Amino acid sequence: MRGVVFDGERAEVADDLEIRDPGPGEVLVAIAAAGLCHSDLSVIDGTIPFPVPVVLGHEGAGVVEAVGAGVTHVVPGDHVSLSTLANCGACAECDRGRPTMCRRAIGRPERPFTRYGKPLYQFAANSAFAERTLVKAVQAVRIPPEIPLTSAALIGCGVLTGVGAVLNRAKVALGDTVVVIGTGGIGLNVLQGARLAGAVTIVAVDTNPAKEETARLFGATHFLTAVDAVRDILPDGAQHVFECVGHTGLVRRAIDLLDRHGQAVLLGMPAPTAEATFLPAAMFLDKSILGCRYGSSRPQHDIALYTRLYAEGRLLLDELVTETYPVEDFAKAADDAEGGRVARGVLTF
């Protein structure tokens, strides 16, 4: 079985992986497509510490091959989009409708793969860069078969995170003002989340002017190549600023761009030890800094909603896919992503 393996020094496409059969409450999925997210690259460059060897990938879609005992909501042959939330469904956080806060879903990687008889870790409870993967039943969300799997793959991370940050965490309202710093895969989904929420002014900021057309397609009403010009459009500042790059300096700029009672939502992933600074005195105007894990999503609910919005032509998925690559071309896909040449590259099997 093929898959992308990172051994702590290099990532390679292996063809000799094995995976065990599904146990109780598990689903075996044949992956058709998987988006290459910067979080995967962050494991390779060390920004996200993770035990190795590990099978990468966490944004995938495919077809159910087999289910373990007790699984009834999907059956073999179903098309599914996969989430990374292997939440337990029974703890206090899950009961409150906050599965992203389930402690059983954080920091407990499984090892369902083997190579040369030795176990390999599963990244983000998902490992979508493999021909087959095992997930908990709660992670497999049935989707309509008419949605292209190359597009459906992107729901499980980029869409859930970006759109969810707007609708679930920030709760952007009709008529609000929004600034989005960084228009990569996450930023584009924040833009369309703001559009869906009815924001009246949506300012996209990216240093690459070539991204303007796509940013406007997803919902930006204005496009800038520097944050300095935001005040020309919003003299009083914005009600919501989303930092989607993970640069500590931009965290400070996001806070500085807030209007009274505004909130900065941090979505970019800096190094775990990175520190950002800001002026505490500015916060006394009822400003807020919000962290956001995985769009504060409820995947079984949100993925179903997003597929309906896609069917109605209100949520863009196909337009997120800039390029598709056979899994053997992982190195080229990673280089294109690092170089900012794609909104999302998708590996196919």
CSV table of C-alpha atoms in Angstrom, one decimal, residues 6-341:
chain,number,residue,atom,x,y,z
A,6,PHE,CA,8.0,11.1,7.4
A,7,ASP,CA,10.8,9.5,9.4
A,8,GLY,CA,12.0,12.6,11.2
A,9,GLU,CA,14.5,13.6,8.5
A,10,ARG,CA,12.8,13.2,5.1
A,11,ALA,CA,9.4,12.5,3.6
A,12,GLU,CA,9.1,9.8,1.0
A,13,VAL,CA,6.4,8.0,-0.9
A,14,ALA,CA,6.5,4.4,0.3
A,15,ASP,CA,4.7,1.5,-1.4
A,16,ASP,CA,5.1,-1.2,1.3
A,17,LEU,CA,2.7,0.1,4.1
A,18,GLU,CA,0.2,-2.2,5.7
A,19,ILE,CA,-2.8,-1.4,7.8
A,20,ARG,CA,-4.8,-3.5,10.2
A,21,ASP,CA,-8.5,-4.4,9.9
A,22,PRO,CA,-11.1,-2.1,11.5
A,23,GLY,CA,-11.9,-2.8,15.2
A,24,PRO,CA,-15.1,-1.9,17.0
A,25,GLY,CA,-16.2,1.6,16.3
A,26,GLU,CA,-13.7,2.1,13.4
A,27,VAL,CA,-14.0,2.6,9.7
A,28,LEU,CA,-11.6,1.6,7.0
A,29,VAL,CA,-11.6,4.1,4.1
A,30,ALA,CA,-10.0,3.8,0.7
A,31,ILE,CA,-8.7,7.4,0.1
A,32,ALA,CA,-9.4,8.9,-3.3
A,33,ALA,CA,-8.0,12.4,-2.7
A,34,ALA,CA,-6.2,14.3,0.0
A,35,GLY,CA,-5.5,18.0,0.3
A,36,LEU,CA,-1.9,19.1,1.0
A,37,CYS,CA,-2.2,21.5,4.0
A,38,HIS,CA,0.6,23.6,5.5
A,39,SER,CA,0.1,21.6,8.7
A,40,ASP,CA,1.5,18.6,7.0
A,41,LEU,CA,4.5,20.6,5.9
A,42,SER,CA,4.8,22.0,9.4
A,43,VAL,CA,5.4,18.4,10.7
A,44,ILE,CA,8.3,18.1,8.2
A,45,ASP,CA,9.9,21.4,9.1
A,46,GLY,CA,9.5,20.8,12.8
A,47,THR,CA,7.0,23.6,13.5
A,48,ILE,CA,4.5,21.0,14.6
A,49,PRO,CA,6.3,18.4,16.8
A,50,PHE,CA,5.0,14.9,16.1
A,51,PRO,CA,6.3,11.4,16.9
A,52,VAL,CA,7.9,9.6,14.0
A,53,PRO,CA,7.8,7.6,11.8
A,54,VAL,CA,4.4,8.9,10.8
A,55,VAL,CA,2.1,8.6,7.8
A,56,LEU,CA,1.1,12.2,6.9
A,57,GLY,CA,-2.1,13.8,5.6
A,58,HIS,CA,-5.2,14.9,7.4
A,59,GLU,CA,-7.6,16.4,4.8
A,60,GLY,CA,-9.1,13.5,2.8
A,61,ALA,CA,-12.1,11.9,1.3
A,62,GLY,CA,-12.8,8.5,-0.1
A,63,VAL,CA,-15.0,5.4,-0.1
A,64,VAL,CA,-15.8,3.2,2.9
A,65,GLU,CA,-14.3,-0.3,2.5
A,66,ALA,CA,-15.2,-1.9,5.8
A,67,VAL,CA,-16.6,-1.0,9.2
A,68,GLY,CA,-16.0,-2.4,12.6
A,69,ALA,CA,-18.6,-3.7,15.1
A,70,GLY,CA,-21.1,-1.1,16.2
A,71,VAL,CA,-20.7,1.2,13.2
A,72,THR,CA,-24.1,1.9,11.6
A,73,HIS,CA,-24.1,5.4,10.2
A,74,VAL,CA,-21.9,4.4,7.2
A,75,VAL,CA,-21.6,1.2,5.2
A,76,PRO,CA,-19.2,0.0,2.6
A,77,GLY,CA,-19.5,1.9,-0.6
A,78,ASP,CA,-20.5,5.2,1.1
A,79,HIS,CA,-18.6,8.3,0.1
A,80,VAL,CA,-17.2,10.1,3.1
A,81,SER,CA,-15.2,13.2,4.0
A,82,LEU,CA,-12.9,12.7,7.0
A,83,SER,CA,-12.4,15.0,10.0
A,84,THR,CA,-9.4,14.9,12.3
A,85,LEU,CA,-11.6,14.9,15.4
A,86,ALA,CA,-11.4,11.5,17.0
A,87,ASN,CA,-13.5,12.8,19.9
A,88,CYS,CA,-15.0,10.4,22.3
A,89,GLY,CA,-18.6,11.6,22.2
A,90,ALA,CA,-19.1,10.9,25.9
A,91,CYS,CA,-17.1,13.5,27.9
A,92,ALA,CA,-18.3,16.8,29.3
A,93,GLU,CA,-16.9,18.8,26.4
A,94,CYS,CA,-18.5,16.5,23.8
A,95,ASP,CA,-21.8,16.7,25.7
A,96,ARG,CA,-21.6,20.5,25.6
A,97,GLY,CA,-21.3,20.3,21.8
A,98,ARG,CA,-17.6,21.2,21.8
A,99,PRO,CA,-15.9,18.2,20.3
A,100,THR,CA,-12.8,20.2,19.4
A,101,MET,CA,-12.1,20.4,23.1
A,102,CYS,CA,-12.4,16.7,23.8
A,103,ARG,CA,-9.2,15.7,25.6
A,104,ARG,CA,-9.4,12.2,24.2
A,105,ALA,CA,-9.0,13.7,20.7
A,106,ILE,CA,-5.8,15.6,21.5
A,107,GLY,CA,-2.3,14.3,21.7
A,108,ARG,CA,-3.0,10.6,21.7
A,109,PRO,CA,-1.8,9.3,18.3
A,110,GLU,CA,-2.6,5.8,17.3
A,111,ARG,CA,-0.4,3.4,15.2
A,112,PRO,CA,-2.6,1.5,12.8
A,113,PHE,CA,0.0,1.2,10.1
A,114,THR,CA,3.1,-1.0,9.9
A,115,ARG,CA,6.2,-1.1,7.7
A,116,TYR,CA,8.8,-3.8,7.8
A,117,GLY,CA,6.8,-5.1,10.7
A,118,LYS,CA,7.2,-1.9,12.8
A,119,PRO,CA,4.3,0.4,13.7
A,120,LEU,CA,3.9,3.9,12.3
A,121,TYR,CA,2.0,6.8,13.8
A,122,GLN,CA,-1.1,8.3,12.4
A,123,PHE,CA,-1.1,12.0,11.9
A,124,ALA,CA,-4.0,14.0,13.3
A,125,ALA,CA,-6.0,10.7,13.8
A,126,ASN,CA,-6.3,10.7,10.0
A,127,SER,CA,-3.3,10.0,7.8
A,128,ALA,CA,-5.0,10.7,4.5
A,129,PHE,CA,-1.8,10.4,2.5
A,130,ALA,CA,-2.3,6.7,2.3
A,131,GLU,CA,-4.3,4.5,0.0
A,132,ARG,CA,-6.3,3.3,3.0
A,133,THR,CA,-6.7,4.7,6.5
A,134,LEU,CA,-8.5,3.8,9.7
A,135,VAL,CA,-10.6,6.4,11.5
A,136,LYS,CA,-13.0,6.4,14.4
A,137,ALA,CA,-16.7,6.2,13.3
A,138,VAL,CA,-17.3,9.8,14.4
A,139,GLN,CA,-14.7,11.0,11.9
A,140,ALA,CA,-16.3,9.5,8.8
A,141,VAL,CA,-19.1,11.8,7.5
A,142,ARG,CA,-21.2,10.5,4.7
A,143,ILE,CA,-21.5,12.9,1.7
A,144,PRO,CA,-23.5,12.9,-1.5
A,145,PRO,CA,-21.8,10.8,-4.2
A,146,GLU,CA,-22.2,13.6,-6.7
A,147,ILE,CA,-19.6,15.8,-5.0
A,148,PRO,CA,-16.2,15.2,-6.6
A,149,LEU,CA,-13.9,13.6,-4.0
A,150,THR,CA,-11.0,15.9,-5.0
A,151,SER,CA,-13.2,18.8,-3.8
A,152,ALA,CA,-14.8,17.0,-0.9
A,153,ALA,CA,-11.4,16.2,0.5
A,154,LEU,CA,-10.9,19.9,1.4
A,155,ILE,CA,-13.9,20.1,3.6
A,156,GLY,CA,-12.2,18.1,6.4
A,157,CYS,CA,-9.7,20.7,7.3
A,158,GLY,CA,-9.5,23.9,5.3
A,159,VAL,CA,-13.2,24.5,5.0
A,160,LEU,CA,-14.1,23.3,8.5
A,161,THR,CA,-11.3,25.5,9.9
A,162,GLY,CA,-11.9,28.7,7.9
A,163,VAL,CA,-15.6,28.8,7.5
A,164,GLY,CA,-16.1,27.4,11.0
A,165,ALA,CA,-13.9,30.2,12.5
A,166,VAL,CA,-16.2,32.7,11.1
A,167,LEU,CA,-19.6,31.1,11.8
A,168,ASN,CA,-18.8,29.1,15.0
A,169,ARG,CA,-16.1,31.0,16.8
A,170,ALA,CA,-16.2,34.7,15.8
A,171,LYS,CA,-20.0,34.5,15.0
A,172,VAL,CA,-19.7,37.2,12.4
A,173,ALA,CA,-23.1,38.8,11.9
A,174,LEU,CA,-24.9,40.5,9.0
A,175,GLY,CA,-23.3,43.9,8.2
A,176,ASP,CA,-20.1,43.3,10.1
A,177,THR,CA,-16.6,44.3,8.9
A,178,VAL,CA,-13.9,41.7,8.4
A,179,VAL,CA,-10.2,41.7,7.6
A,180,VAL,CA,-8.5,38.5,6.6
A,181,ILE,CA,-4.6,38.4,6.7
A,182,GLY,CA,-3.3,35.7,4.4
A,183,THR,CA,-5.3,34.2,1.5
A,184,GLY,CA,-4.0,30.7,1.4
A,185,GLY,CA,-6.3,27.7,1.8
A,186,ILE,CA,-7.5,28.7,5.3
A,187,GLY,CA,-7.8,32.4,4.4
A,188,LEU,CA,-9.9,31.8,1.3
A,189,ASN,CA,-12.4,29.8,3.5
A,190,VAL,CA,-12.5,32.6,6.0
A,191,LEU,CA,-13.4,34.9,3.1
A,192,GLN,CA,-16.2,32.8,2.0
A,193,GLY,CA,-17.3,32.2,5.6
A,194,ALA,CA,-17.6,36.0,6.0
A,195,ARG,CA,-19.5,36.2,2.7
A,196,LEU,CA,-21.9,33.5,3.9
A,197,ALA,CA,-22.4,35.4,7.2
A,198,GLY,CA,-23.3,38.6,5.4
A,199,ALA,CA,-20.3,40.8,6.3
A,200,VAL,CA,-20.6,44.1,4.4
A,201,THR,CA,-16.9,44.9,4.1
A,202,ILE,CA,-14.4,42.0,3.6
A,203,VAL,CA,-10.8,43.1,3.2
A,204,ALA,CA,-8.3,40.5,2.1
A,205,VAL,CA,-4.6,41.2,2.7
A,206,ASP,CA,-1.8,39.2,1.0
A,207,THR,CA,1.7,40.2,-0.1
A,208,ASN,CA,1.1,38.3,-3.4
A,209,PRO,CA,-0.9,40.5,-5.8
A,210,ALA,CA,-1.6,37.5,-8.0
A,211,LYS,CA,-4.0,36.2,-5.4
A,212,GLU,CA,-6.5,39.1,-5.8
A,213,GLU,CA,-8.7,37.5,-8.4
A,214,THR,CA,-9.2,34.4,-6.3
A,215,ALA,CA,-9.7,36.3,-3.1
A,216,ARG,CA,-12.5,38.4,-4.7
A,217,LEU,CA,-14.1,35.2,-6.1
A,218,PHE,CA,-14.3,33.8,-2.6
A,219,GLY,CA,-15.8,37.0,-1.1
A,220,ALA,CA,-13.3,39.8,-0.7
A,221,THR,CA,-14.8,43.2,-1.4
A,222,HIS,CA,-11.3,44.8,-1.2
A,223,PHE,CA,-7.8,43.4,-1.7
A,224,LEU,CA,-4.5,44.9,-0.3
A,225,THR,CA,-0.9,43.9,-0.4
A,226,ALA,CA,-0.1,45.4,3.0
A,227,VAL,CA,-1.9,45.8,6.3
A,228,ASP,CA,-0.9,49.5,6.5
A,229,ALA,CA,-3.7,50.4,4.0
A,230,VAL,CA,-6.5,48.8,5.9
A,231,ARG,CA,-7.3,52.0,7.8
A,232,ASP,CA,-7.9,53.7,4.4
A,233,ILE,CA,-10.9,51.4,4.0
A,234,LEU,CA,-11.9,51.0,7.6
A,235,PRO,CA,-10.8,54.2,9.4
A,236,ASP,CA,-12.2,53.0,12.7
A,237,GLY,CA,-10.8,49.5,12.3
A,238,ALA,CA,-12.6,46.2,11.8
A,239,GLN,CA,-15.0,44.2,14.0
A,240,HIS,CA,-13.2,41.0,13.1
A,241,VAL,CA,-9.6,40.4,12.0
A,242,PHE,CA,-8.4,36.9,11.2
A,243,GLU,CA,-4.7,36.2,11.2
A,244,CYS,CA,-4.2,33.2,8.9
A,245,VAL,CA,-0.4,33.2,8.4
A,246,GLY,CA,1.0,32.3,11.8
A,247,HIS,CA,3.5,35.2,11.9
A,248,THR,CA,3.9,36.7,15.4
A,249,GLY,CA,4.3,40.2,14.0
A,250,LEU,CA,1.0,39.9,12.2
A,251,VAL,CA,-0.7,38.9,15.4
A,252,ARG,CA,0.2,42.4,16.7
A,253,ARG,CA,-1.0,44.0,13.5
A,254,ALA,CA,-4.3,42.1,13.7
A,255,ILE,CA,-4.9,43.4,17.2
A,256,ASP,CA,-4.0,47.0,16.1
A,257,LEU,CA,-6.5,46.9,13.3
A,258,LEU,CA,-9.5,46.2,15.6
A,259,ASP,CA,-12.3,48.6,16.2
A,260,ARG,CA,-13.8,49.0,19.6
A,261,HIS,CA,-15.3,45.8,20.8
A,262,GLY,CA,-13.5,44.0,17.9
A,263,GLN,CA,-12.0,40.6,18.1
A,264,ALA,CA,-8.8,39.1,16.6
A,265,VAL,CA,-9.0,35.4,15.7
A,266,LEU,CA,-5.7,33.6,15.5
A,267,LEU,CA,-5.7,30.8,12.9
A,268,GLY,CA,-2.1,30.7,11.6
A,269,MET,CA,0.3,28.2,13.2
A,270,PRO,CA,3.5,29.7,14.6
A,271,ALA,CA,6.2,27.6,16.2
A,272,PRO,CA,5.0,26.3,19.7
A,273,THR,CA,7.5,28.5,21.5
A,274,ALA,CA,6.9,31.7,19.5
A,275,GLU,CA,5.8,34.7,21.4
A,276,ALA,CA,3.7,37.7,20.3
A,277,THR,CA,3.4,41.1,22.0
A,278,PHE,CA,0.7,43.7,22.0
A,279,LEU,CA,-0.4,46.7,24.0
A,280,PRO,CA,-2.6,45.6,26.9
A,281,ALA,CA,-4.0,49.1,27.3
A,282,ALA,CA,-5.7,48.7,23.9
A,283,MET,CA,-7.8,45.8,25.1
A,284,PHE,CA,-9.8,48.0,27.6
A,285,LEU,CA,-12.0,49.0,24.7
A,286,ASP,CA,-13.6,45.6,24.9
A,287,LYS,CA,-11.4,44.0,22.4
A,288,SER,CA,-10.7,40.3,22.4
A,289,ILE,CA,-8.1,37.9,21.2
A,290,LEU,CA,-9.6,34.5,20.3
A,291,GLY,CA,-7.8,31.2,19.7
A,292,CYS,CA,-9.6,28.8,17.5
A,293,ARG,CA,-9.1,25.0,17.1
A,294,TYR,CA,-10.4,23.5,13.9
A,295,GLY,CA,-13.1,26.1,13.4
A,296,SER,CA,-14.8,25.2,16.7
A,297,SER,CA,-16.5,22.6,14.5
A,298,ARG,CA,-19.0,19.9,15.0
A,299,PRO,CA,-18.0,17.8,11.9
A,300,GLN,CA,-21.0,15.6,11.6
A,301,HIS,CA,-23.2,18.7,11.6
A,302,ASP,CA,-21.0,21.1,9.8
A,303,ILE,CA,-19.8,18.9,6.9
A,304,ALA,CA,-23.4,18.0,6.2
A,305,LEU,CA,-24.3,21.8,6.2
A,306,TYR,CA,-21.3,22.6,3.9
A,307,THR,CA,-22.2,19.9,1.4
A,308,ARG,CA,-25.7,21.3,1.2
A,309,LEU,CA,-24.4,24.9,0.7
A,310,TYR,CA,-22.1,23.5,-2.1
A,311,ALA,CA,-25.0,21.8,-3.8
A,312,GLU,CA,-26.9,25.2,-3.7
A,313,GLY,CA,-23.9,27.0,-5.3
A,314,ARG,CA,-23.3,29.1,-2.1
A,315,LEU,CA,-20.1,27.4,-0.9
A,316,LEU,CA,-17.1,27.1,-3.2
A,317,LEU,CA,-15.1,23.8,-3.2
A,318,ASP,CA,-14.1,23.1,-6.8
A,319,GLU,CA,-12.5,26.5,-7.0
A,320,LEU,CA,-10.2,25.7,-4.1
A,321,VAL,CA,-8.4,22.9,-6.0
A,322,THR,CA,-5.6,24.6,-8.0
A,323,GLU,CA,-3.8,21.4,-9.0
A,324,THR,CA,-4.0,17.7,-8.6
A,325,TYR,CA,-1.0,15.4,-8.3
A,326,PRO,CA,-0.6,11.6,-8.2
A,327,VAL,CA,0.7,10.7,-4.8
A,328,GLU,CA,4.0,9.8,-6.3
A,329,ASP,CA,4.5,13.6,-7.1
A,330,PHE,CA,4.3,14.5,-3.4
A,331,ALA,CA,7.6,16.4,-3.5
A,332,LYS,CA,6.4,18.6,-6.4
A,333,ALA,CA,3.1,19.2,-4.6
A,334,ALA,CA,4.9,20.2,-1.4
A,335,ASP,CA,7.2,22.5,-3.3
A,336,ASP,CA,4.3,24.2,-5.0
A,337,ALA,CA,2.5,24.7,-1.6
A,338,GLU,CA,5.7,26.1,0.0
A,339,GLY,CA,6.1,28.5,-2.9
A,340,GLY,CA,2.5,29.8,-2.7
A,341,ARG,CA,1.7,28.7,-6.2
